[in-house]
Tab-separated table of C-alpha atoms and ligand atoms in Angstrom:
chain	number	residue	atom	x	y	z
A	53	MET	CA	66.573	-20.055	171.413
A	54	SER	CA	70.038	-18.964	170.164
A	55	ASN	CA	70.840	-15.401	169.278
A	56	ASN	CA	71.264	-16.574	165.633
A	57	SER	CA	67.514	-16.840	165.262
A	58	GLU	CA	65.207	-15.194	162.690
A	59	THR	CA	61.566	-14.378	162.679
A	60	LEU	CA	59.488	-13.979	159.550
A	61	HIS	CA	55.795	-13.232	159.343
A	62	VAL	CA	53.078	-14.906	157.125
A	63	ASP	CA	51.004	-11.705	156.444
A	64	LEU	CA	47.404	-13.030	156.198
A	65	GLY	CA	45.550	-10.103	158.046
A	66	ALA	CA	43.515	-11.555	160.950
A	67	ARG	CA	45.271	-14.925	160.315
A	68	ALA	CA	48.827	-13.639	160.277
A	69	TYR	CA	51.443	-15.565	162.233
A	70	PRO	CA	55.158	-15.571	162.978
A	71	ILE	CA	57.726	-18.336	161.968
A	72	ARG	CA	60.571	-18.492	164.424
A	73	ILE	CA	63.729	-20.120	163.013
A	74	GLY	CA	66.841	-20.988	165.029
A	75	ALA	CA	68.401	-23.506	167.388
A	76	GLY	CA	66.952	-24.228	170.809
A	77	VAL	CA	63.211	-23.587	170.156
A	78	LEU	CA	62.111	-26.608	172.261
A	79	ALA	CA	63.958	-25.411	175.317
A	80	ASP	CA	62.577	-21.869	174.901
A	81	ALA	CA	59.048	-23.047	173.923
A	82	ASN	CA	57.289	-21.459	177.002
A	83	ARG	CA	58.521	-17.925	176.127
A	84	LEU	CA	58.081	-18.316	172.359
A	85	LEU	CA	54.628	-19.703	172.617
A	86	GLU	CA	53.370	-17.568	175.483
A	87	PRO	CA	51.825	-14.789	173.262
A	88	HIS	CA	49.910	-17.448	171.119
A	89	ILE	CA	48.473	-19.691	173.850
A	90	SER	CA	46.375	-17.176	175.713
A	91	GLY	CA	46.520	-18.925	179.124
A	92	GLY	CA	44.444	-21.944	177.954
A	93	ARG	CA	45.390	-25.678	178.198
A	94	ILE	CA	47.779	-27.352	175.942
A	95	ALA	CA	47.638	-30.824	174.198
A	96	ILE	CA	50.680	-32.139	172.229
A	97	ILE	CA	50.084	-34.449	169.368
A	98	THR	CA	53.160	-36.340	168.247
A	99	ASP	CA	54.211	-39.832	167.037
A	100	GLU	CA	56.244	-42.613	168.765
A	101	THR	CA	59.427	-41.844	166.973
A	102	VAL	CA	59.377	-38.055	167.554
A	103	ALA	CA	58.128	-38.621	171.217
A	104	ASP	CA	61.229	-40.624	171.933
A	105	LEU	CA	63.595	-38.015	170.562
A	106	HIS	CA	62.008	-34.718	171.374
A	107	LEU	CA	58.960	-34.835	173.690
A	108	LYS	CA	60.922	-34.563	176.941
A	109	ALA	CA	62.776	-31.448	175.732
A	110	LEU	CA	59.459	-29.844	174.704
A	111	LEU	CA	57.695	-30.681	178.012
A	112	THR	CA	60.659	-29.311	179.882
A	113	GLY	CA	60.671	-26.242	177.726
A	114	LEU	CA	56.936	-25.557	178.290
A	115	GLY	CA	57.401	-26.137	181.993
A	116	ALA	CA	53.765	-26.824	182.667
A	117	ASP	CA	52.609	-30.124	184.270
A	118	ASP	CA	48.991	-30.485	183.110
A	119	ILE	CA	49.784	-31.015	179.392
A	120	LYS	CA	47.801	-33.726	177.606
A	121	VAL	CA	50.035	-35.765	175.344
A	122	ILE	CA	48.655	-37.861	172.466
A	123	ILE	CA	51.188	-40.213	170.918
A	124	LEU	CA	50.286	-41.873	167.515
A	125	PRO	CA	51.896	-44.500	165.422
A	126	PRO	CA	54.517	-43.003	162.888
A	127	GLY	CA	53.637	-43.072	159.063
A	128	GLU	CA	51.208	-42.047	156.478
A	129	GLY	CA	48.493	-44.565	157.947
A	130	THR	CA	47.970	-42.146	160.820
A	131	LYS	CA	46.435	-39.575	158.455
A	132	SER	CA	43.128	-41.582	158.539
A	133	PHE	CA	39.452	-41.123	159.471
A	134	ALA	CA	40.060	-43.730	162.218
A	135	VAL	CA	42.895	-41.822	163.869
A	136	LEU	CA	41.141	-38.510	163.373
A	137	GLN	CA	38.038	-39.819	165.267
A	138	ASP	CA	40.205	-41.158	168.067
A	139	VAL	CA	42.053	-37.966	168.542
A	140	LEU	CA	38.795	-35.871	168.439
A	141	ASP	CA	37.124	-38.248	170.988
A	142	THR	CA	40.267	-38.030	173.331
A	143	LEU	CA	40.113	-34.185	173.207
A	144	LEU	CA	36.299	-34.027	173.603
A	145	LYS	CA	36.431	-36.247	176.705
A	146	ILE	CA	38.729	-33.761	178.377
A	147	ASN	CA	36.437	-30.881	177.158
A	148	PHE	CA	39.283	-29.298	175.157
A	149	SER	CA	37.961	-25.901	174.075
A	150	ARG	CA	38.404	-23.335	171.384
A	151	ASP	CA	40.803	-21.344	173.616
A	152	ASP	CA	43.034	-24.270	174.301
A	153	THR	CA	46.009	-25.004	172.000
A	154	LEU	CA	47.048	-28.068	170.057
A	155	ILE	CA	50.741	-28.458	169.415
A	156	ALA	CA	51.765	-30.530	166.421
A	157	LEU	CA	55.236	-31.975	167.187
A	158	GLY	CA	56.473	-33.998	164.259
A	159	GLY	CA	56.727	-34.271	160.486
A	160	GLY	CA	54.140	-33.703	157.831
A	161	VAL	CA	51.830	-36.442	158.925
A	162	ILE	CA	51.545	-35.117	162.482
A	163	GLY	CA	51.305	-31.498	161.239
A	164	ASP	CA	48.556	-32.294	158.606
A	165	LEU	CA	46.477	-34.359	161.005
A	166	THR	CA	46.810	-32.004	163.990
A	167	GLY	CA	45.900	-28.997	161.755
A	168	PHE	CA	42.784	-30.750	160.576
A	169	VAL	CA	41.805	-31.734	164.065
A	170	ALA	CA	42.241	-28.021	165.143
A	171	ALA	CA	40.215	-26.857	162.150
A	172	ILE	CA	37.187	-29.022	163.072
A	173	LEU	CA	37.328	-29.347	166.882
A	174	LYS	CA	34.423	-27.265	168.017
A	175	ARG	CA	34.620	-25.496	164.674
A	176	GLY	CA	38.224	-24.439	165.322
A	177	CYS	CA	40.777	-24.214	168.114
A	178	ARG	CA	44.262	-22.708	168.392
A	179	PHE	CA	47.191	-24.755	167.086
A	180	VAL	CA	50.904	-24.336	166.769
A	181	GLN	CA	53.314	-26.153	164.421
A	182	ILE	CA	56.674	-27.394	165.733
A	183	PRO	CA	57.978	-29.357	162.571
A	184	THR	CA	60.852	-31.830	163.252
A	185	THR	CA	61.764	-32.886	159.663
A	186	LEU	CA	63.352	-30.629	157.018
A	187	LEU	CA	60.412	-31.365	154.723
A	188	ALA	CA	57.929	-30.217	157.311
A	189	GLN	CA	59.941	-27.255	158.214
A	190	VAL	CA	60.235	-25.779	154.662
A	191	ASP	CA	56.827	-26.868	153.351
A	192	SER	CA	54.004	-28.597	155.169
A	193	SER	CA	54.090	-26.657	158.417
A	194	VAL	CA	53.715	-23.287	156.621
A	195	GLY	CA	50.711	-22.176	154.719
A	196	GLY	CA	47.745	-23.910	156.433
A	197	LYS	CA	47.075	-26.875	154.210
A	198	THR	CA	45.653	-29.679	156.560
A	199	ALA	CA	44.393	-33.003	155.538
A	200	ILE	CA	43.862	-36.770	156.069
A	201	ASN	CA	43.977	-39.441	153.403
A	202	THR	CA	41.152	-41.616	152.329
A	203	PRO	CA	41.023	-44.805	150.165
A	204	ALA	CA	40.439	-42.569	147.079
A	205	GLY	CA	43.793	-40.765	147.545
A	206	LYS	CA	46.115	-38.616	149.525
A	207	ASN	CA	45.088	-35.405	151.252
A	208	LEU	CA	41.518	-35.596	149.798
A	209	VAL	CA	39.790	-34.548	153.006
A	210	GLY	CA	41.054	-31.422	154.723
A	211	SER	CA	40.886	-27.658	155.060
A	212	PHE	CA	42.917	-24.526	154.850
A	213	TYR	CA	43.548	-23.585	158.501
A	214	GLN	CA	46.371	-21.498	159.654
A	215	PRO	CA	48.486	-22.056	162.827
A	216	LYS	CA	49.064	-19.330	165.365
A	217	CYS	CA	52.845	-19.768	165.179
A	218	VAL	CA	55.456	-22.147	163.663
A	219	LEU	CA	58.586	-22.874	165.691
A	220	ILE	CA	61.406	-24.243	163.568
A	221	GLY	CA	64.390	-25.757	165.411
A	222	THR	CA	67.362	-26.148	163.125
A	223	ASP	CA	69.025	-28.347	165.865
A	224	VAL	CA	66.216	-30.949	165.933
A	225	LEU	CA	67.307	-31.981	162.457
A	226	ALA	CA	70.469	-33.597	163.896
A	227	THR	CA	68.303	-36.784	164.634
A	228	LEU	CA	67.255	-37.231	160.978
A	229	ASP	CA	69.023	-39.767	158.820
A	230	ALA	CA	70.599	-38.845	155.530
A	231	ARG	CA	67.722	-40.177	153.516
A	232	GLN	CA	65.184	-37.996	155.337
A	233	MET	CA	67.459	-34.960	155.046
A	234	ARG	CA	67.788	-35.581	151.168
A	235	ALA	CA	63.969	-36.041	150.991
A	236	GLY	CA	63.420	-32.740	152.749
A	237	TYR	CA	66.062	-30.984	150.563
A	238	ALA	CA	63.868	-31.647	147.482
A	239	GLU	CA	61.410	-29.140	148.812
A	240	VAL	CA	64.135	-26.585	149.517
A	241	LEU	CA	65.497	-27.038	145.988
A	242	LYS	CA	61.902	-26.537	144.680
A	243	TYR	CA	61.836	-22.819	145.739
A	244	ALA	CA	65.069	-22.136	143.787
A	245	LEU	CA	63.653	-23.894	140.770
A	246	ILE	CA	60.368	-22.049	140.924
A	247	ASN	CA	61.622	-18.424	140.891
A	248	ASP	CA	64.991	-17.957	142.607
A	249	PRO	CA	67.986	-18.727	140.326
A	250	ALA	CA	70.328	-16.875	142.799
A	251	PHE	CA	69.263	-19.422	145.511
A	252	PHE	CA	69.958	-22.288	143.071
A	253	ASP	CA	73.512	-20.859	142.664
A	254	TRP	CA	73.944	-20.758	146.456
A	255	LEU	CA	72.569	-24.332	146.715
A	256	GLU	CA	75.171	-25.560	144.162
A	257	GLU	CA	77.890	-24.252	146.559
A	258	ASN	CA	76.307	-25.052	149.923
A	259	ALA	CA	73.835	-28.075	149.663
A	260	GLY	CA	76.515	-30.455	150.767
A	261	ASP	CA	77.058	-28.529	154.041
A	262	LEU	CA	73.310	-28.145	154.544
A	263	LEU	CA	72.799	-31.914	154.127
A	264	ALA	CA	75.592	-32.598	156.600
A	265	GLY	CA	73.746	-30.584	159.183
A	266	ASP	CA	75.731	-27.279	159.066
A	267	GLN	CA	73.497	-24.953	161.225
A	268	ALA	CA	74.219	-21.752	159.345
A	269	ALA	CA	73.552	-23.320	155.989
A	270	LEU	CA	70.288	-24.837	157.322
A	271	ARG	CA	69.211	-21.649	158.792
A	272	LYS	CA	69.856	-19.735	155.545
A	273	ALA	CA	68.049	-22.381	153.456
A	274	ILE	CA	65.068	-22.747	155.749
A	275	LEU	CA	64.699	-18.913	156.110
A	276	THR	CA	64.792	-18.571	152.216
A	277	SER	CA	62.365	-21.347	151.676
A	278	CYS	CA	59.895	-20.183	154.333
A	279	THR	CA	60.115	-16.607	152.992
A	280	ALA	CA	59.337	-17.774	149.336
A	281	LYS	CA	56.451	-19.856	150.694
A	282	ALA	CA	55.010	-17.087	152.814
A	283	ASP	CA	55.164	-14.676	149.864
A	284	ILE	CA	53.081	-16.931	147.755
A	285	VAL	CA	50.660	-17.945	150.470
A	286	LYS	CA	49.930	-14.387	151.377
A	287	ARG	CA	48.916	-13.574	147.801
A	288	ASP	CA	47.047	-16.852	147.281
A	289	GLU	CA	46.100	-18.588	150.474
A	290	ARG	CA	43.572	-20.936	148.863
A	291	GLU	CA	45.462	-21.800	145.737
A	292	ARG	CA	43.173	-20.082	143.253
A	293	GLY	CA	46.316	-19.154	141.239
A	294	GLU	CA	50.007	-18.900	141.802
A	295	ARG	CA	50.145	-21.128	144.860
A	296	ALA	CA	49.895	-24.064	142.439
A	297	LEU	CA	53.616	-23.198	141.554
A	298	LEU	CA	54.505	-24.816	144.873
A	299	ASN	CA	53.529	-28.051	143.143
A	300	LEU	CA	56.440	-28.041	140.740
A	301	GLY	CA	57.246	-31.679	140.047
A	302	HIS	CA	54.426	-32.910	142.353
A	303	SER	CA	51.996	-34.155	139.637
A	304	PHE	CA	54.773	-36.504	138.481
A	305	ALA	CA	55.680	-37.274	142.176
A	306	HIS	CA	52.115	-38.028	143.187
A	307	ALA	CA	51.820	-40.465	140.408
A	308	LEU	CA	55.058	-42.250	141.497
A	309	GLU	CA	53.829	-42.358	145.095
A	310	ALA	CA	50.465	-43.715	144.055
A	311	LYS	CA	52.266	-46.396	142.152
A	312	ALA	CA	54.435	-47.141	145.153
A	313	GLY	CA	51.156	-47.517	147.241
A	314	TYR	CA	52.227	-45.141	150.094
A	315	ASP	CA	53.937	-48.137	151.759
A	316	GLY	CA	57.048	-46.064	152.946
A	317	THR	CA	59.351	-47.406	150.288
A	318	LEU	CA	59.263	-44.044	148.347
A	319	LEU	CA	59.442	-40.890	150.491
A	320	HIS	CA	57.461	-37.923	149.320
A	321	GLY	CA	60.666	-35.855	148.869
A	322	GLU	CA	62.248	-38.668	146.885
A	323	ALA	CA	59.312	-38.578	144.525
A	324	VAL	CA	59.482	-34.771	144.334
A	325	SER	CA	63.252	-34.959	143.373
A	326	ALA	CA	62.552	-37.277	140.518
A	327	GLY	CA	59.273	-35.351	139.625
A	328	MET	CA	60.917	-32.038	139.363
A	329	LEU	CA	63.544	-33.334	136.925
A	330	MET	CA	60.749	-34.988	134.934
A	331	ALA	CA	58.990	-31.540	134.700
A	332	PHE	CA	62.165	-30.056	133.410
A	333	GLU	CA	62.739	-32.918	130.793
A	334	TYR	CA	59.148	-32.726	129.720
A	335	ALA	CA	59.357	-28.887	129.233
A	336	GLN	CA	62.628	-29.427	127.300
A	337	GLY	CA	60.942	-31.890	124.949
A	338	LEU	CA	58.283	-29.306	124.230
A	339	GLY	CA	60.912	-26.730	123.454
A	340	LEU	CA	60.244	-24.605	126.455
A	341	CYS	CA	63.262	-25.250	128.684
A	342	PRO	CA	66.953	-25.034	127.653
A	343	GLY	CA	68.777	-28.292	127.795
A	344	GLN	CA	71.730	-26.746	129.717
A	345	ASP	CA	69.336	-26.019	132.555
A	346	VAL	CA	67.971	-29.621	132.571
A	347	GLN	CA	71.533	-30.815	132.619
A	348	ARG	CA	72.540	-28.565	135.454
A	349	LEU	CA	69.606	-29.709	137.552
A	350	ARG	CA	70.311	-33.379	136.758
A	351	ALA	CA	74.049	-32.942	137.792
A	352	HIS	CA	73.011	-31.244	141.060
A	353	LEU	CA	70.645	-34.070	141.950
A	354	HIS	CA	73.309	-36.762	141.038
A	355	LYS	CA	76.070	-35.008	143.043
A	356	LEU	CA	73.907	-35.019	146.184
A	357	GLY	CA	72.609	-38.547	145.699
A	358	MET	CA	69.052	-37.382	145.177
A	359	PRO	CA	66.874	-39.802	143.232
A	360	THR	CA	65.826	-39.357	139.586
A	361	LEU	CA	63.416	-41.607	137.735
A	362	SER	CA	66.118	-43.995	136.572
A	363	ASP	CA	67.172	-44.556	140.218
A	364	LEU	CA	63.770	-45.634	141.322
A	365	PRO	CA	62.834	-49.340	141.547
A	366	ALA	CA	61.569	-50.902	138.321
A	367	PRO	CA	58.101	-51.671	139.599
A	368	LEU	CA	57.519	-47.885	139.861
A	369	THR	CA	58.502	-47.121	136.257
A	370	HIS	CA	57.525	-50.159	134.188
A	371	ASP	CA	54.025	-48.922	133.416
A	372	PRO	CA	53.962	-45.369	132.035
A	373	GLU	CA	50.297	-45.574	130.966
A	374	GLN	CA	49.417	-46.228	134.617
A	375	LEU	CA	51.603	-43.161	135.750
A	376	PHE	CA	49.743	-41.115	133.094
A	377	ALA	CA	46.308	-42.260	134.516
A	378	TYR	CA	47.483	-41.375	138.073
A	379	MET	CA	48.493	-37.898	136.808
A	380	GLY	CA	44.947	-37.518	135.415
A	381	GLN	CA	43.618	-37.854	139.015
A	382	ASP	CA	45.611	-34.917	140.425
A	383	LYS	CA	43.638	-32.471	142.616
A	384	LYS	CA	44.786	-29.641	140.403
A	385	ASN	CA	43.037	-30.828	137.373
A	386	THR	CA	39.708	-29.722	136.251
A	387	LYS	CA	37.050	-32.041	134.813
A	388	THR	CA	38.335	-31.368	131.300
A	389	HIS	CA	41.957	-30.197	131.661
A	390	MET	CA	45.161	-31.432	133.245
A	391	LYS	CA	47.060	-28.746	135.075
A	392	LEU	CA	50.905	-28.965	135.043
A	393	ILE	CA	53.672	-26.814	136.491
A	394	LEU	CA	56.154	-26.384	133.746
A	395	THR	CA	59.330	-24.329	133.338
A	396	HIS	CA	61.205	-21.962	131.017
A	397	GLY	CA	64.450	-22.847	132.996
A	398	ILE	CA	65.875	-22.598	136.507
A	399	GLY	CA	63.914	-20.034	138.454
A	400	LYS	CA	61.205	-19.760	135.733
A	401	ALA	CA	58.428	-22.081	136.566
A	402	PHE	CA	54.886	-21.398	135.348
A	403	ILE	CA	51.477	-22.952	135.375
A	404	GLU	CA	50.231	-24.661	132.333
A	405	PRO	CA	46.399	-24.964	132.709
A	406	LYS	CA	45.835	-27.199	129.813
A	407	ALA	CA	48.814	-29.596	129.410
A	408	ASP	CA	48.941	-31.527	126.128
A	409	GLN	CA	48.231	-35.066	127.083
A	410	THR	CA	49.565	-36.751	123.974
A	411	SER	CA	53.012	-35.361	124.382
A	412	LEU	CA	52.894	-36.039	128.141
A	413	LEU	CA	52.185	-39.710	127.529
A	414	ASN	CA	54.938	-39.871	124.949
A	415	TYR	CA	57.369	-38.252	127.442
A	416	LEU	CA	56.470	-40.847	130.105
A	417	GLN	CA	56.874	-43.747	127.767
A	418	LYS	CA	60.325	-42.501	126.747
A	419	ALA	CA	61.380	-41.677	130.267
A	420	CYS	CA	60.300	-45.038	131.666
A	421	ASN	CA	62.114	-46.968	128.872
A	422	PRO	CA	65.424	-45.044	128.223
B	62	LIG	N1	52.880	-27.948	149.578
B	62	LIG	C1	52.294	-27.016	148.702
B	62	LIG	C2	51.458	-25.986	149.300
B	62	LIG	O1	51.471	-25.890	150.441
B	62	LIG	O2	50.776	-25.294	148.597
């Protein structure tokens, strides 16, 4: 790991863990993971795409020769009961124990599935996250949300289960294409929009370099994002309150993703990009958010080529009533009320526990038919 590395801690008492951020974590994996592995066996779970790019470097960095490797198909379809069962069967066949360690090497799909396997295998074994996409590095690998999908919806079966350590290699992002980088950037931007207007100022200056792979800009953005997430998670690990802020734009995004059918045509980060601007526009319509902040966000997204609602394919936006219905199915809602993350401006997000459904439907109808 390079000297320009940083460590931050997710302070969760007995479940506390470090996040190591820098270039070269794969090559240095043995030293970095040694305190968290306790001498047990290791199994790596990854997907075909990531295995081609990074598995050899990780195996070399770990330097052990009895490592079990499980390589899964890439894509959201891997977060299924069928794959979960296969992975559990494979690990049980080799008598994988609670003191052994699972390593999730990949993006959000691999991290979410591996974390859930770790949570339920023999009632819980050790696991480590090595996220390889920007989106996983700044969001899904931190905070202990694990899940698979079911026919009823995304992430509906899962648990809160924290890793022992997260290793974030800024250099592994060099293999991501521009579209994946922009999708991950949406989650970086989210932290600025929630409560950090100074970070938004910095992103306005530096996001171009970050998206072009500048290592210093990436390190600063990932560190700021993970610090913001760790701060919220340590106060509200199980999303009883403020952790819901991390879903800014996500109720709109999940509706767009449901409409797209999770077929890979709309990336989660693309939906979040559009969804965050929708949350700002809707809040503006309610008189809560100044128009100049909405315009500043819109200009930032356009400058970087980040999608907004009007950039999405027509089949996703032609039926606002259906988007509204999907928003009604969000996990954050209670039986009687729709919870939305709204905003008073850049860096001023808040939780609205009882969103007004009539004005929301009106907004969606206007936004989808500009
Ligand atoms: N991705 C939102 C959260 O971890 O709470």
